[in-house]
Short mmCIF file of C-alpha atoms in Angstrom, two decimals:
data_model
loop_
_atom_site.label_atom_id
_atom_site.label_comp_id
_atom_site.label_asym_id
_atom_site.label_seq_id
_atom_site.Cartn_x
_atom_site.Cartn_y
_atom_site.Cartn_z
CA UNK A 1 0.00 0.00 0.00
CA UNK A 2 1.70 3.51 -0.58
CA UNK A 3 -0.73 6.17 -0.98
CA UNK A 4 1.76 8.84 -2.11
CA UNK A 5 1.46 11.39 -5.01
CA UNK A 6 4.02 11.67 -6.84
CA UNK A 7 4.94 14.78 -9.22
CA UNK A 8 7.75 15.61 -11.51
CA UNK A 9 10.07 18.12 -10.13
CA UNK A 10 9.66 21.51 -11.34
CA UNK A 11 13.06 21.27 -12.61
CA UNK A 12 12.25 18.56 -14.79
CA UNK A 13 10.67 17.57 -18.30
CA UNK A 14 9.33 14.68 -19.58
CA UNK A 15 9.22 14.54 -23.27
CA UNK A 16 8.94 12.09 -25.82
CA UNK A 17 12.02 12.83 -28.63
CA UNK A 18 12.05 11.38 -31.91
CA UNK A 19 14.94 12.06 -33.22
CA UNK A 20 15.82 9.47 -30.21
CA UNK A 21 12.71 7.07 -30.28
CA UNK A 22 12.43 7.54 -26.33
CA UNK A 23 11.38 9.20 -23.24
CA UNK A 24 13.71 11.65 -22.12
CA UNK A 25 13.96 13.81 -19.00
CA UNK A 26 15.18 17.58 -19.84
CA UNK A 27 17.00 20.03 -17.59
CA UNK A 28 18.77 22.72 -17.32
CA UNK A 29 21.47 21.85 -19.95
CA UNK A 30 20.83 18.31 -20.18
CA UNK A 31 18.66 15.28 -20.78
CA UNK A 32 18.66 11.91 -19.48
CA UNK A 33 17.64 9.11 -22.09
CA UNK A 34 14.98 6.85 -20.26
CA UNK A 35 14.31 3.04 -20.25
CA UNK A 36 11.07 1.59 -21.33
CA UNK A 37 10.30 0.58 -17.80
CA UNK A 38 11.36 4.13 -16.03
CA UNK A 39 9.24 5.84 -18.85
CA UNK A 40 6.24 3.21 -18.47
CA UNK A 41 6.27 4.99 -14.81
CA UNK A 42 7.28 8.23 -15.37
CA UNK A 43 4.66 8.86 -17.61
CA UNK A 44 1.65 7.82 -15.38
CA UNK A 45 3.18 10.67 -12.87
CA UNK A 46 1.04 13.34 -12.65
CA UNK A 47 0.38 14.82 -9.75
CA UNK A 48 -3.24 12.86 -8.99
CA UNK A 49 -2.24 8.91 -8.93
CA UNK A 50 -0.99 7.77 -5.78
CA UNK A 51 1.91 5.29 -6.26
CA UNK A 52 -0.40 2.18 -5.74
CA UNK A 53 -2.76 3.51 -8.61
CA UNK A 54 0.38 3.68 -10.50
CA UNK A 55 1.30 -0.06 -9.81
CA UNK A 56 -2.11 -1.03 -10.44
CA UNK A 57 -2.18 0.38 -13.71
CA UNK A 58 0.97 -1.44 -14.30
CA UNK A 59 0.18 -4.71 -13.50
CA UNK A 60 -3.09 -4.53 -15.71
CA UNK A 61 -0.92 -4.09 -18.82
CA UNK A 62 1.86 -6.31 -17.42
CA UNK A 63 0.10 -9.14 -15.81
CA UNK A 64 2.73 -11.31 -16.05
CA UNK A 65 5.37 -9.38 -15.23
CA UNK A 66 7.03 -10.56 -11.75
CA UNK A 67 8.05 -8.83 -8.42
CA UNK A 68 6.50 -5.72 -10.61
CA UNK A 69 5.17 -3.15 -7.14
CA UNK A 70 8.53 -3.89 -5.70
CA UNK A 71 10.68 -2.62 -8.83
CA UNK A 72 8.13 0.50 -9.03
CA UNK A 73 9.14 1.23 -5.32
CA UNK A 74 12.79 1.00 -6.30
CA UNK A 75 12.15 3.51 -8.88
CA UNK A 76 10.24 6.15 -7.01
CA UNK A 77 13.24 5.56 -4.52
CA UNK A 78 15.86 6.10 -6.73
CA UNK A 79 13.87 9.06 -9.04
CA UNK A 80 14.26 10.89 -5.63
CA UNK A 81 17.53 10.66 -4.85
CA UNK A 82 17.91 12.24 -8.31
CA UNK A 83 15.52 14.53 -7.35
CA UNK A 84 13.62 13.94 -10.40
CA UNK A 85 10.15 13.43 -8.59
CA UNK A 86 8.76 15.13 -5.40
CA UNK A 87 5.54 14.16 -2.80
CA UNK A 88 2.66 16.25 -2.98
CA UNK B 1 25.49 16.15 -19.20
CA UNK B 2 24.27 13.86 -21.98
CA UNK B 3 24.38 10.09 -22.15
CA UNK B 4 25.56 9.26 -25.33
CA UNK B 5 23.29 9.44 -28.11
CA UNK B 6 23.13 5.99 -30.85
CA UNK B 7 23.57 8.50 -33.43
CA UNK B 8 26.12 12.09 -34.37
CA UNK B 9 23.16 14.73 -33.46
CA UNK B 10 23.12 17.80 -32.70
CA UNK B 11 21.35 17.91 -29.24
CA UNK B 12 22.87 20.72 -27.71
CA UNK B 13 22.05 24.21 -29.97
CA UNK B 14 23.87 27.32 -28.48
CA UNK B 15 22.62 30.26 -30.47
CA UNK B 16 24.70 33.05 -29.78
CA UNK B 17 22.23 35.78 -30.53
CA UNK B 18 24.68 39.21 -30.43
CA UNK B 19 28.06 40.30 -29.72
CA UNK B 20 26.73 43.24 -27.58
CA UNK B 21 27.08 43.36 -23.88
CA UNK B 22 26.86 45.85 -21.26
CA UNK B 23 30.13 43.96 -19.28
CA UNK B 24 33.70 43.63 -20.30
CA UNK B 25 34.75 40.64 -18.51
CA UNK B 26 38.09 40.18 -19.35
CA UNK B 27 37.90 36.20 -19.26
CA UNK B 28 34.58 36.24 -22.10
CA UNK B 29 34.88 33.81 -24.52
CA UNK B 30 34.04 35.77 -27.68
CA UNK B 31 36.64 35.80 -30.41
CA UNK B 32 38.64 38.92 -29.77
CA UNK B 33 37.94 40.22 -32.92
CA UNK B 34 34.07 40.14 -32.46
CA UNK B 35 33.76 43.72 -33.54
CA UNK B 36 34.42 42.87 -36.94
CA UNK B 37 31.59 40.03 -36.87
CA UNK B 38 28.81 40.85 -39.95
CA UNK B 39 25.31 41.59 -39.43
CA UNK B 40 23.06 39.68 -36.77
CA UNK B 41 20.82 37.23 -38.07
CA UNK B 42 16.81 38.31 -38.66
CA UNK B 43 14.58 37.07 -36.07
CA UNK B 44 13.10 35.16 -38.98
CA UNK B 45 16.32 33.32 -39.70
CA UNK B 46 16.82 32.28 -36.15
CA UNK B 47 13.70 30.89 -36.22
CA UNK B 48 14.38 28.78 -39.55
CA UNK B 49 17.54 27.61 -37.31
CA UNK B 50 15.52 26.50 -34.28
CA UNK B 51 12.93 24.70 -36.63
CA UNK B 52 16.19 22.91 -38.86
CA UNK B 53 18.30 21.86 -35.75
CA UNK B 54 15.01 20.39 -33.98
CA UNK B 55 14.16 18.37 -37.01
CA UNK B 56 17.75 17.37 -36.65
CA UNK B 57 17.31 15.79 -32.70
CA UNK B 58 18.49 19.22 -31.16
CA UNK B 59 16.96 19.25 -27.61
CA UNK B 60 18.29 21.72 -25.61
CA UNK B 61 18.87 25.57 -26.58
CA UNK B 62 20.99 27.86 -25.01
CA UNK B 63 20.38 31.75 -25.60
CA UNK B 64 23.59 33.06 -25.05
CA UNK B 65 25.80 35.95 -26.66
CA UNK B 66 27.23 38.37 -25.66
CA UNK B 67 24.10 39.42 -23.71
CA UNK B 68 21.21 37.81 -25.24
CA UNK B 69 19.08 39.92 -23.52
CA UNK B 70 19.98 43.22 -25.83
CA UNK B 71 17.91 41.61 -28.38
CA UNK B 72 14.41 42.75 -28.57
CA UNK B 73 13.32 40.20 -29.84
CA UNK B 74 14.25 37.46 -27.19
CA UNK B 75 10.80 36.66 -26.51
CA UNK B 76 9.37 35.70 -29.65
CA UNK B 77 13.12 33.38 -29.98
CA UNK B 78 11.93 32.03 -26.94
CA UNK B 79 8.04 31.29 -27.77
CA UNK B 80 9.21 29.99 -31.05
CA UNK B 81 11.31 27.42 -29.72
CA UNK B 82 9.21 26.58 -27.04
CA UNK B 83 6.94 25.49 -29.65
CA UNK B 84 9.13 23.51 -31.14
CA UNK B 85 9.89 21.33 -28.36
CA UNK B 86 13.23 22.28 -26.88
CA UNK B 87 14.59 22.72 -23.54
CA UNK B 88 14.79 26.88 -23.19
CA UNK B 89 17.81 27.98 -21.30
CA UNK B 90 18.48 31.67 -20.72
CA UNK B 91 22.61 32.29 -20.58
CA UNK B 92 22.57 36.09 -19.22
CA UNK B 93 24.29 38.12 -17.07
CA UNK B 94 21.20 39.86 -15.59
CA UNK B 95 21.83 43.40 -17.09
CA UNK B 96 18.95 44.49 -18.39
CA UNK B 97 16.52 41.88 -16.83
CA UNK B 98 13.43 42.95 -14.76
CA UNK B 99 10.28 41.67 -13.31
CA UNK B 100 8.09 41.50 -16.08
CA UNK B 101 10.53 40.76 -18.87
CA UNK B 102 11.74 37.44 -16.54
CA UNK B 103 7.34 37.30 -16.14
CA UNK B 104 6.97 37.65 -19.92
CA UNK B 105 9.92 35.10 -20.79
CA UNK B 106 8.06 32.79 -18.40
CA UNK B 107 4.94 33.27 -20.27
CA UNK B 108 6.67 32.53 -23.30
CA UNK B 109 7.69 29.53 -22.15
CA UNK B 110 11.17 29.67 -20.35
CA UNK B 111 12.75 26.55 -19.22
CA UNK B 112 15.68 28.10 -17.18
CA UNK B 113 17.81 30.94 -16.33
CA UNK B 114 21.05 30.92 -15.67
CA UNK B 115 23.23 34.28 -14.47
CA UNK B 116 26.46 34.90 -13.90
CA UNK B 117 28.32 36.54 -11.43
CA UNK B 118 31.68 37.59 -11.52
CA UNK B 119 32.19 37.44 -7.66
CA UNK B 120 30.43 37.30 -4.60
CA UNK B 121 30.82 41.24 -3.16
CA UNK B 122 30.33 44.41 -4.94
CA UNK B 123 33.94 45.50 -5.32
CA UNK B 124 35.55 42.19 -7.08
CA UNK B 125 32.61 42.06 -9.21
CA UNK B 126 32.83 45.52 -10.40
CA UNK B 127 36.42 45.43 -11.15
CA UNK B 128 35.87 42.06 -13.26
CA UNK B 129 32.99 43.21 -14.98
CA UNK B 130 33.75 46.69 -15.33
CA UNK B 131 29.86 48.11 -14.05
CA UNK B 132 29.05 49.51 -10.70
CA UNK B 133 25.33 48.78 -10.22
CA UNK B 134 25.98 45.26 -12.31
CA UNK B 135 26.40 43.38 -8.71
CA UNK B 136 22.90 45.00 -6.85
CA UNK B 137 21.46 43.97 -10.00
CA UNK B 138 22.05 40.72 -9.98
CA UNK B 139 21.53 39.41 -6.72
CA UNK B 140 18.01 41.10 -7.16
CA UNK B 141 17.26 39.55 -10.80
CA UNK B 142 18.57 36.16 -9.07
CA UNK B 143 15.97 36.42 -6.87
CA UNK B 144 13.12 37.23 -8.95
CA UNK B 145 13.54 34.44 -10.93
CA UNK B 146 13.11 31.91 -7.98
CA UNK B 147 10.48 34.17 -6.89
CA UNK B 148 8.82 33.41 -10.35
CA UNK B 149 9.23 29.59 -10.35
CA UNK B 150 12.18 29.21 -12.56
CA UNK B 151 15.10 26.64 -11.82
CA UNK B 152 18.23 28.52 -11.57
CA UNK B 153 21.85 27.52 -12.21
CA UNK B 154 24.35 30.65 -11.14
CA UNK B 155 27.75 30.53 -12.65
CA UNK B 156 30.61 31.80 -11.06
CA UNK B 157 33.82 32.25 -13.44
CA UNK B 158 36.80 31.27 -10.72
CA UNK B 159 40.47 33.32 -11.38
CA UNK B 160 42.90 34.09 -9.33
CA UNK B 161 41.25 37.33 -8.16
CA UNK B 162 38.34 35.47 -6.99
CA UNK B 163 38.67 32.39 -6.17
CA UNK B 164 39.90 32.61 -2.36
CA UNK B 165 35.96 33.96 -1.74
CA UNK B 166 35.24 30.62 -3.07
CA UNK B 167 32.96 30.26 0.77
CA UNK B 168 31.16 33.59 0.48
CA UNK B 169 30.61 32.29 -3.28
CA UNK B 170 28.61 28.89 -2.15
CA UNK B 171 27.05 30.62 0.84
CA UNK B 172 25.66 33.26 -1.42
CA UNK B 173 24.28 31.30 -3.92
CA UNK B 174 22.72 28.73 -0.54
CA UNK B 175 21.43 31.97 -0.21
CA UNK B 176 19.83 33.15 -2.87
CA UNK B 177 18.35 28.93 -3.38
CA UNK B 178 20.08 28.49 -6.63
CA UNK B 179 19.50 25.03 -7.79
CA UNK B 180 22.87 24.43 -9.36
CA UNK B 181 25.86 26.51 -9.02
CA UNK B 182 28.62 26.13 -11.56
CA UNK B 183 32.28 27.01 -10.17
CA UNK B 184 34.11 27.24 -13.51
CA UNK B 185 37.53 27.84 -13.40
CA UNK B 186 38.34 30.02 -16.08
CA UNK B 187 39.47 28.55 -19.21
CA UNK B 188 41.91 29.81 -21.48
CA UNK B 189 40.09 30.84 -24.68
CA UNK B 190 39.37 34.17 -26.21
CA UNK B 191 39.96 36.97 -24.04
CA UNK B 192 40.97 34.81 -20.83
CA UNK B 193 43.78 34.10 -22.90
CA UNK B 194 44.96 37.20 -23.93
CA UNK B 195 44.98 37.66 -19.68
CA UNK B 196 46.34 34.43 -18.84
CA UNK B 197 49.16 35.66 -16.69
CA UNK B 198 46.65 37.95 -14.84
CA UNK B 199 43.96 35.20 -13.81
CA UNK B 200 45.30 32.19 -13.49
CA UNK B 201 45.15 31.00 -10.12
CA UNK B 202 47.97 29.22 -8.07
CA UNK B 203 47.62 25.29 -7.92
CA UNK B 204 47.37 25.94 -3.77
CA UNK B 205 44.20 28.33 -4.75
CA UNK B 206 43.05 26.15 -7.00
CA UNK B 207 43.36 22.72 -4.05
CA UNK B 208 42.13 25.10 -1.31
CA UNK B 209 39.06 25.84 -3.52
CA UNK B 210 38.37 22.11 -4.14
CA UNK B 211 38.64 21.49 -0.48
CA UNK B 212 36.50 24.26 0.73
CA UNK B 213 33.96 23.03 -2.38
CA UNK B 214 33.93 19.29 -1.34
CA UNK B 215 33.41 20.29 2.22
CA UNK B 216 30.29 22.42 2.04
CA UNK B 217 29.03 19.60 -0.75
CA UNK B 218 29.26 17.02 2.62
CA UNK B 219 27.82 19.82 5.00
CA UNK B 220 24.59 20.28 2.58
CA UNK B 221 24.10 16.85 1.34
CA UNK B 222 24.05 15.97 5.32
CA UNK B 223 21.44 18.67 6.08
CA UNK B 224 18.92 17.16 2.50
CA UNK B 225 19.94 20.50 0.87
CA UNK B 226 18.79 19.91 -3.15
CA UNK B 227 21.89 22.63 -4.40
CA UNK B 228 24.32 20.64 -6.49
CA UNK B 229 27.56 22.02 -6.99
CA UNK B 230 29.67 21.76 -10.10
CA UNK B 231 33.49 22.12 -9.61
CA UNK B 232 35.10 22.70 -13.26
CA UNK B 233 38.96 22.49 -12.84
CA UNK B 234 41.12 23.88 -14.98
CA UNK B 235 43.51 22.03 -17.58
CA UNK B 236 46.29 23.81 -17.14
CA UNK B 237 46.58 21.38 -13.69
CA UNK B 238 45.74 18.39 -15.37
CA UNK B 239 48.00 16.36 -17.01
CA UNK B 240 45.66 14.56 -19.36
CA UNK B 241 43.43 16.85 -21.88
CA UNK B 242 39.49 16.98 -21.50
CA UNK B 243 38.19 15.25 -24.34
CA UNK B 244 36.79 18.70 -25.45
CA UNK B 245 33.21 19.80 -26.45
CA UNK B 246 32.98 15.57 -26.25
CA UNK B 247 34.22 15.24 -29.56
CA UNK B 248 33.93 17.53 -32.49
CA UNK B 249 31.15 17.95 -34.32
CA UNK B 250 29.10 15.12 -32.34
CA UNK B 251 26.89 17.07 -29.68
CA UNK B 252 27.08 20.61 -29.94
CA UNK B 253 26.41 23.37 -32.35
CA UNK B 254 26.99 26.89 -31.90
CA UNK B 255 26.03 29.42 -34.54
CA UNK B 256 27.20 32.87 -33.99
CA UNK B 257 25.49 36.08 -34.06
CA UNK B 258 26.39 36.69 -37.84
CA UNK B 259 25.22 33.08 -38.60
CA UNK B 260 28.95 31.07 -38.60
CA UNK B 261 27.77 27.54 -37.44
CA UNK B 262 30.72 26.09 -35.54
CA UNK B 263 31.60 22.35 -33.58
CA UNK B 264 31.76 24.89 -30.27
CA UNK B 265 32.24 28.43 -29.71
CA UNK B 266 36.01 29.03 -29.91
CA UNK B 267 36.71 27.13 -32.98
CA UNK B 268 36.48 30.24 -35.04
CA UNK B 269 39.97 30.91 -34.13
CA UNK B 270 41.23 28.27 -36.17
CA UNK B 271 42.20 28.16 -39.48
CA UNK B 272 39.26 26.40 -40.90
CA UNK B 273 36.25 27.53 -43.29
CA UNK B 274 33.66 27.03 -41.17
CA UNK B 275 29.70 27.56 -43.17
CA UNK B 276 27.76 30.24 -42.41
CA UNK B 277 23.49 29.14 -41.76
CA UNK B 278 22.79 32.27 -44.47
CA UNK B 279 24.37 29.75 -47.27
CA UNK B 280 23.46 26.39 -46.22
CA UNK B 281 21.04 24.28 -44.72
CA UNK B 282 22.21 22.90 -41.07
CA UNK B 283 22.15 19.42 -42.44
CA UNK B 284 24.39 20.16 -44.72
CA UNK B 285 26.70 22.13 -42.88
CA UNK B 286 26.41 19.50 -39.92
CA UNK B 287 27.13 16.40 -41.86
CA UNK B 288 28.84 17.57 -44.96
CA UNK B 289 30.71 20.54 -44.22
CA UNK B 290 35.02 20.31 -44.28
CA UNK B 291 34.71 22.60 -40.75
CA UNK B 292 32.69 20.24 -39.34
CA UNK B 293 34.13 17.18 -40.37
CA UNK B 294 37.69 17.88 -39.82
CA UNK B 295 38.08 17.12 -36.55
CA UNK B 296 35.80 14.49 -36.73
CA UNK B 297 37.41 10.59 -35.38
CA UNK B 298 40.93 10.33 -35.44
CA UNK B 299 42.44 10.14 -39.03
CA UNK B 300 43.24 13.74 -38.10
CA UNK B 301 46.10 12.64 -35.55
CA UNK B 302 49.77 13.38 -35.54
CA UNK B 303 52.09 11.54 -32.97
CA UNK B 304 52.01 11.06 -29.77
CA UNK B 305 48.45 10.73 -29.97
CA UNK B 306 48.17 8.64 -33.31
CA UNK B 307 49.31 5.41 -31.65
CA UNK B 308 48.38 6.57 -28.06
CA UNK B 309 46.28 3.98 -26.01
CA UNK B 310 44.66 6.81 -24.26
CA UNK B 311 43.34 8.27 -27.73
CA UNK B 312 39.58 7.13 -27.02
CA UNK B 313 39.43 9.21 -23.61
CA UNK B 314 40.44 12.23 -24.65
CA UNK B 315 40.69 12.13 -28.66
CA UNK B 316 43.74 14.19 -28.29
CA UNK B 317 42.09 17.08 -26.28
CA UNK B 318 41.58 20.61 -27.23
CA UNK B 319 42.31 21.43 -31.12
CA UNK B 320 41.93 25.32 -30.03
CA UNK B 321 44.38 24.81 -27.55
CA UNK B 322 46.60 23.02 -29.27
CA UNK B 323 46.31 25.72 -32.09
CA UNK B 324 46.90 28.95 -29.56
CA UNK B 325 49.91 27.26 -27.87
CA UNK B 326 51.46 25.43 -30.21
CA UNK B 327 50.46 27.18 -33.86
CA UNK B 328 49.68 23.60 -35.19
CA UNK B 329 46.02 22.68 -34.08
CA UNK B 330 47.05 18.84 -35.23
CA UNK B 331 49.33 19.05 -31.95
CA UNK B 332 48.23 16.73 -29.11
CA UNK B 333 46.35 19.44 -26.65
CA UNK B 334 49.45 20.47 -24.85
CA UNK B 335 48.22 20.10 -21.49
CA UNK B 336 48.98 16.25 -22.10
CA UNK B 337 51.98 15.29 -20.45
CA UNK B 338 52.92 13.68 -23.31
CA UNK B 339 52.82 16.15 -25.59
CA UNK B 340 55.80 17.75 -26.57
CA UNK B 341 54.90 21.27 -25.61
CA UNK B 342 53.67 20.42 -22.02
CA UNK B 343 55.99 22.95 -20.86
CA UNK B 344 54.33 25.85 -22.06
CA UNK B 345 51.83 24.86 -19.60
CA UNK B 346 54.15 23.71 -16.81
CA UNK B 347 55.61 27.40 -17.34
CA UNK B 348 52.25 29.28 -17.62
CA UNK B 349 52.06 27.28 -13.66
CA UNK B 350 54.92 28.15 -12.26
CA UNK B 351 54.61 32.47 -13.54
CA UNK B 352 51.21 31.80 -11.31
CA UNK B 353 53.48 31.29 -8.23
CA UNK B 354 55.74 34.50 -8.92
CA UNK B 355 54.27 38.31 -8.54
CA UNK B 356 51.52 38.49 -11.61
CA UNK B 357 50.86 42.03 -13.02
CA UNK B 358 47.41 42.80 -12.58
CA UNK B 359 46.53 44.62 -15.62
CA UNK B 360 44.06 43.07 -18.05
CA UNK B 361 42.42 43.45 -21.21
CA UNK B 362 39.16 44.52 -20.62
CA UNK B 363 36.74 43.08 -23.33
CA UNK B 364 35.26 46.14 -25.04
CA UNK B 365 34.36 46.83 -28.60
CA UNK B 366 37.14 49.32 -28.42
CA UNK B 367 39.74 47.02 -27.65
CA UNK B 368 37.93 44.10 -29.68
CA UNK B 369 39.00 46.54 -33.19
CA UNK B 370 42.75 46.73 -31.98
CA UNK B 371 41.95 43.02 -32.20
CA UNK B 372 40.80 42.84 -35.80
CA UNK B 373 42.79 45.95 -37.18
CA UNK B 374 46.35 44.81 -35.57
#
């Protein structure tokens, strides 16, 4: 259960490029390429869905997908040491 | 900044919109000679830049100049490549900012805004940047722009004049909540070249400032504080080359205020042809042009660096610097110990620890035509 909101930091822009064919995060005088999976999560972030709706949403396009909540929770853990996301 | 893309694109667009600038920093990296530049481009052919580089996988914009802010029309520039999908940063010195332009920029669609200082009190800064009110001005532009929303970085050009503040430096920019603070150490291009002897600081500055740097990094990171600080040190106390601009022609484009598109924005020094956006399309001139290929992998290479095992980490360093110190800009970057001509930088160190006359060329468009006449 994790009922936090999630939000991209101000500092921060998710965009798709495609000149790249990917997500990318842009910032002050650089970008970070994203993953599939980071951008699968990333993109759902908008300052409503907690992190659990986020999962949920997840696992109903990835059914199969294993041990799926507990890589979203090492995402939102790491996207925040990069301050990349912040808690409403 | 930038992982590294699959392909050679252009991601990074500096678009140097004028020459002109209130300041006369003598360490500005303008070509020395930039009063003799042609005409500014049209807003309409900046545009027709913005829209070709995009198309091309350009992704972040810098307006920069000179002061990009003496251009009137900075705020259709920035609307227009808004639009278009880039990351907008704002490269100014905060002369001639105010509340509602930084409001109207914002509206346009402003990423970021970065100033820069020249020192952290009113006295250094004025005898660096040659203005007065330039320091009151922009501690209070710095703070309207976090008081409008914006992410700031603050640069801070580190010389031998300044860099013993390097404390008062970090606590003022803690202060005014800057969100990344860039302590450059000057490099020697342009006009910091032409004042080497004056600004280059001491290697005991230079490992004092490091110190001091790392320490408040610990101190912040220990109290959650988001301010990220970037220490650039300077080559001339390295003894391998930065691989420079991260290889020619495979990130960055600059194009200059009279339209000359070059691989970054001191190779107009060299003797190259480099294509000018009024004659050619930015495809062409990024793939096909000789300026723009020259440099490019490592056919170009003369010994030591030709059979060098180091060759991929650096591709032989700076060709400007090679150029300015050695007059042959095949040279391995002489701040290479293995270069041939890593004395002239082992000397340029050691004048740092004798007395260093102070005077300095101040960069004005007066002393920019002794430049181009001379």
């Amino acid at each position: 259960m994790n009922a936090a909101v999630p939000v991209i930091n101000r500092m921060f822009r998710l965009q798709w490029e495609e000149a790249q064919e990917a997500w990318v995060l842009l910032y002050p005088e650089g970008m970070v390429q994203l993953n599939a999976s980071a951008a699968e999560i990333l993109t759902r972030v908008d300052g409503q869905k907690t992190i659990e709706e986020i999962q949920r949403e997840l696992l109903t396009k990835y059914p199969e997908a294993e041990g799926l909540e507990q890589d979203v929770n090492d995402f939102f853990a790491h996207a925040q040491t990069l301050n990349w996301i912040r808690y409403v | 900044m930038f992982e590294t893309a699959k392909r050679r694109q252009p991601l990074w667009l500096l678009a140097e919109l004028t020459y002109k600038c209130p300041l006369q920093c003598p360490y500005c990296s303008n070509p020395l000679d930039f009063a003799s530049a042609g005409q500014e481009l049209t807003t309409e052919q900046w545009i027709d830049v913005f829209r070709q580089a995009r198309k091309m996988g350009a992704a972040q914009l810098g307006f920069s100049g000179g002061e990009p802010l003496v251009r009137q029309d900075l705020e259709i520039l920035i609307a227009e490549a808004r639009r278009l999908g880039y990351y907008t940063n704002l490269i100014t010195s905060g002369i001639g900012l105010n509340a509602q332009r930084i409001a109207h920029f914002h509206d346009a669609g402003l990423d970021h805004i970065q100033v820069s200082f020249q020192a952290s009190d009113e006295e250094v800064n004025q005898m660096l940047s040659g203005s007065a009110k330039a320091f009151a001005q922009k501690l209070k532009m710095a703070r309207e722009v976090k008081a409008q929303g914006y992410p700031m970085v603050l640069n801070f050009v580190t010389h031998r004049h300044n860099i013993d503040q390097i404390d008062r430096i970090i606590e003022l920019c803690v202060e005014l909540e800057a969100d990344y603070v860039e302590l450059a150490t000057c490099q020697y291009y342009g006009w910091a070249f032409e004042n080497r002897e004056a600004l280059l600081p001491t290697r005991a500055q230079l490992e004092r400032a490091e110190r001091i740097t790392n320490e408040y990094r610990e101190r912040l990171a220990a109290q959650g504080h988001p301010i990220k600080l970037i220490f650039v040190t300077p080559d001339y106390y390295e003894e391998r080359p930065k691989k420079c601009m991260n290889g020619w022609g495979e990130l960055f484009l600059t194009v200059t205020p009279d339209g000359t598109a070059l691989p970054c924005h001191s190779a107009r020094m060299l003797p190259l042809t480099f294509p000018n956006v009024k004659d050619h399309s930015l495809s062409h001139i990024w793939n096909d042009s000789e300026g723009f290929n020259y440099f490019r992998g490592k056919g170009w290479m003369k010994e030591p660096c030709r059979s060098c095992d180091e060759q991929d980490d650096d591709l032989g360093g700076c060709r400007c610097q090679a150029y300015m110190l050695t007059g042959d800009m095949h040279n391995a970057d002489p701040v290479c110990a293995k270069s041939e001509h890593h004395s002239l930088i082992v000397e340029a160190r050691l004048a740092a620890e004798g007395d260093v006359s102070t005077a300095m060329t101040f960069r004005n468009e007066r002393n920019s035509r002794v430049f181009f006449k001379g």
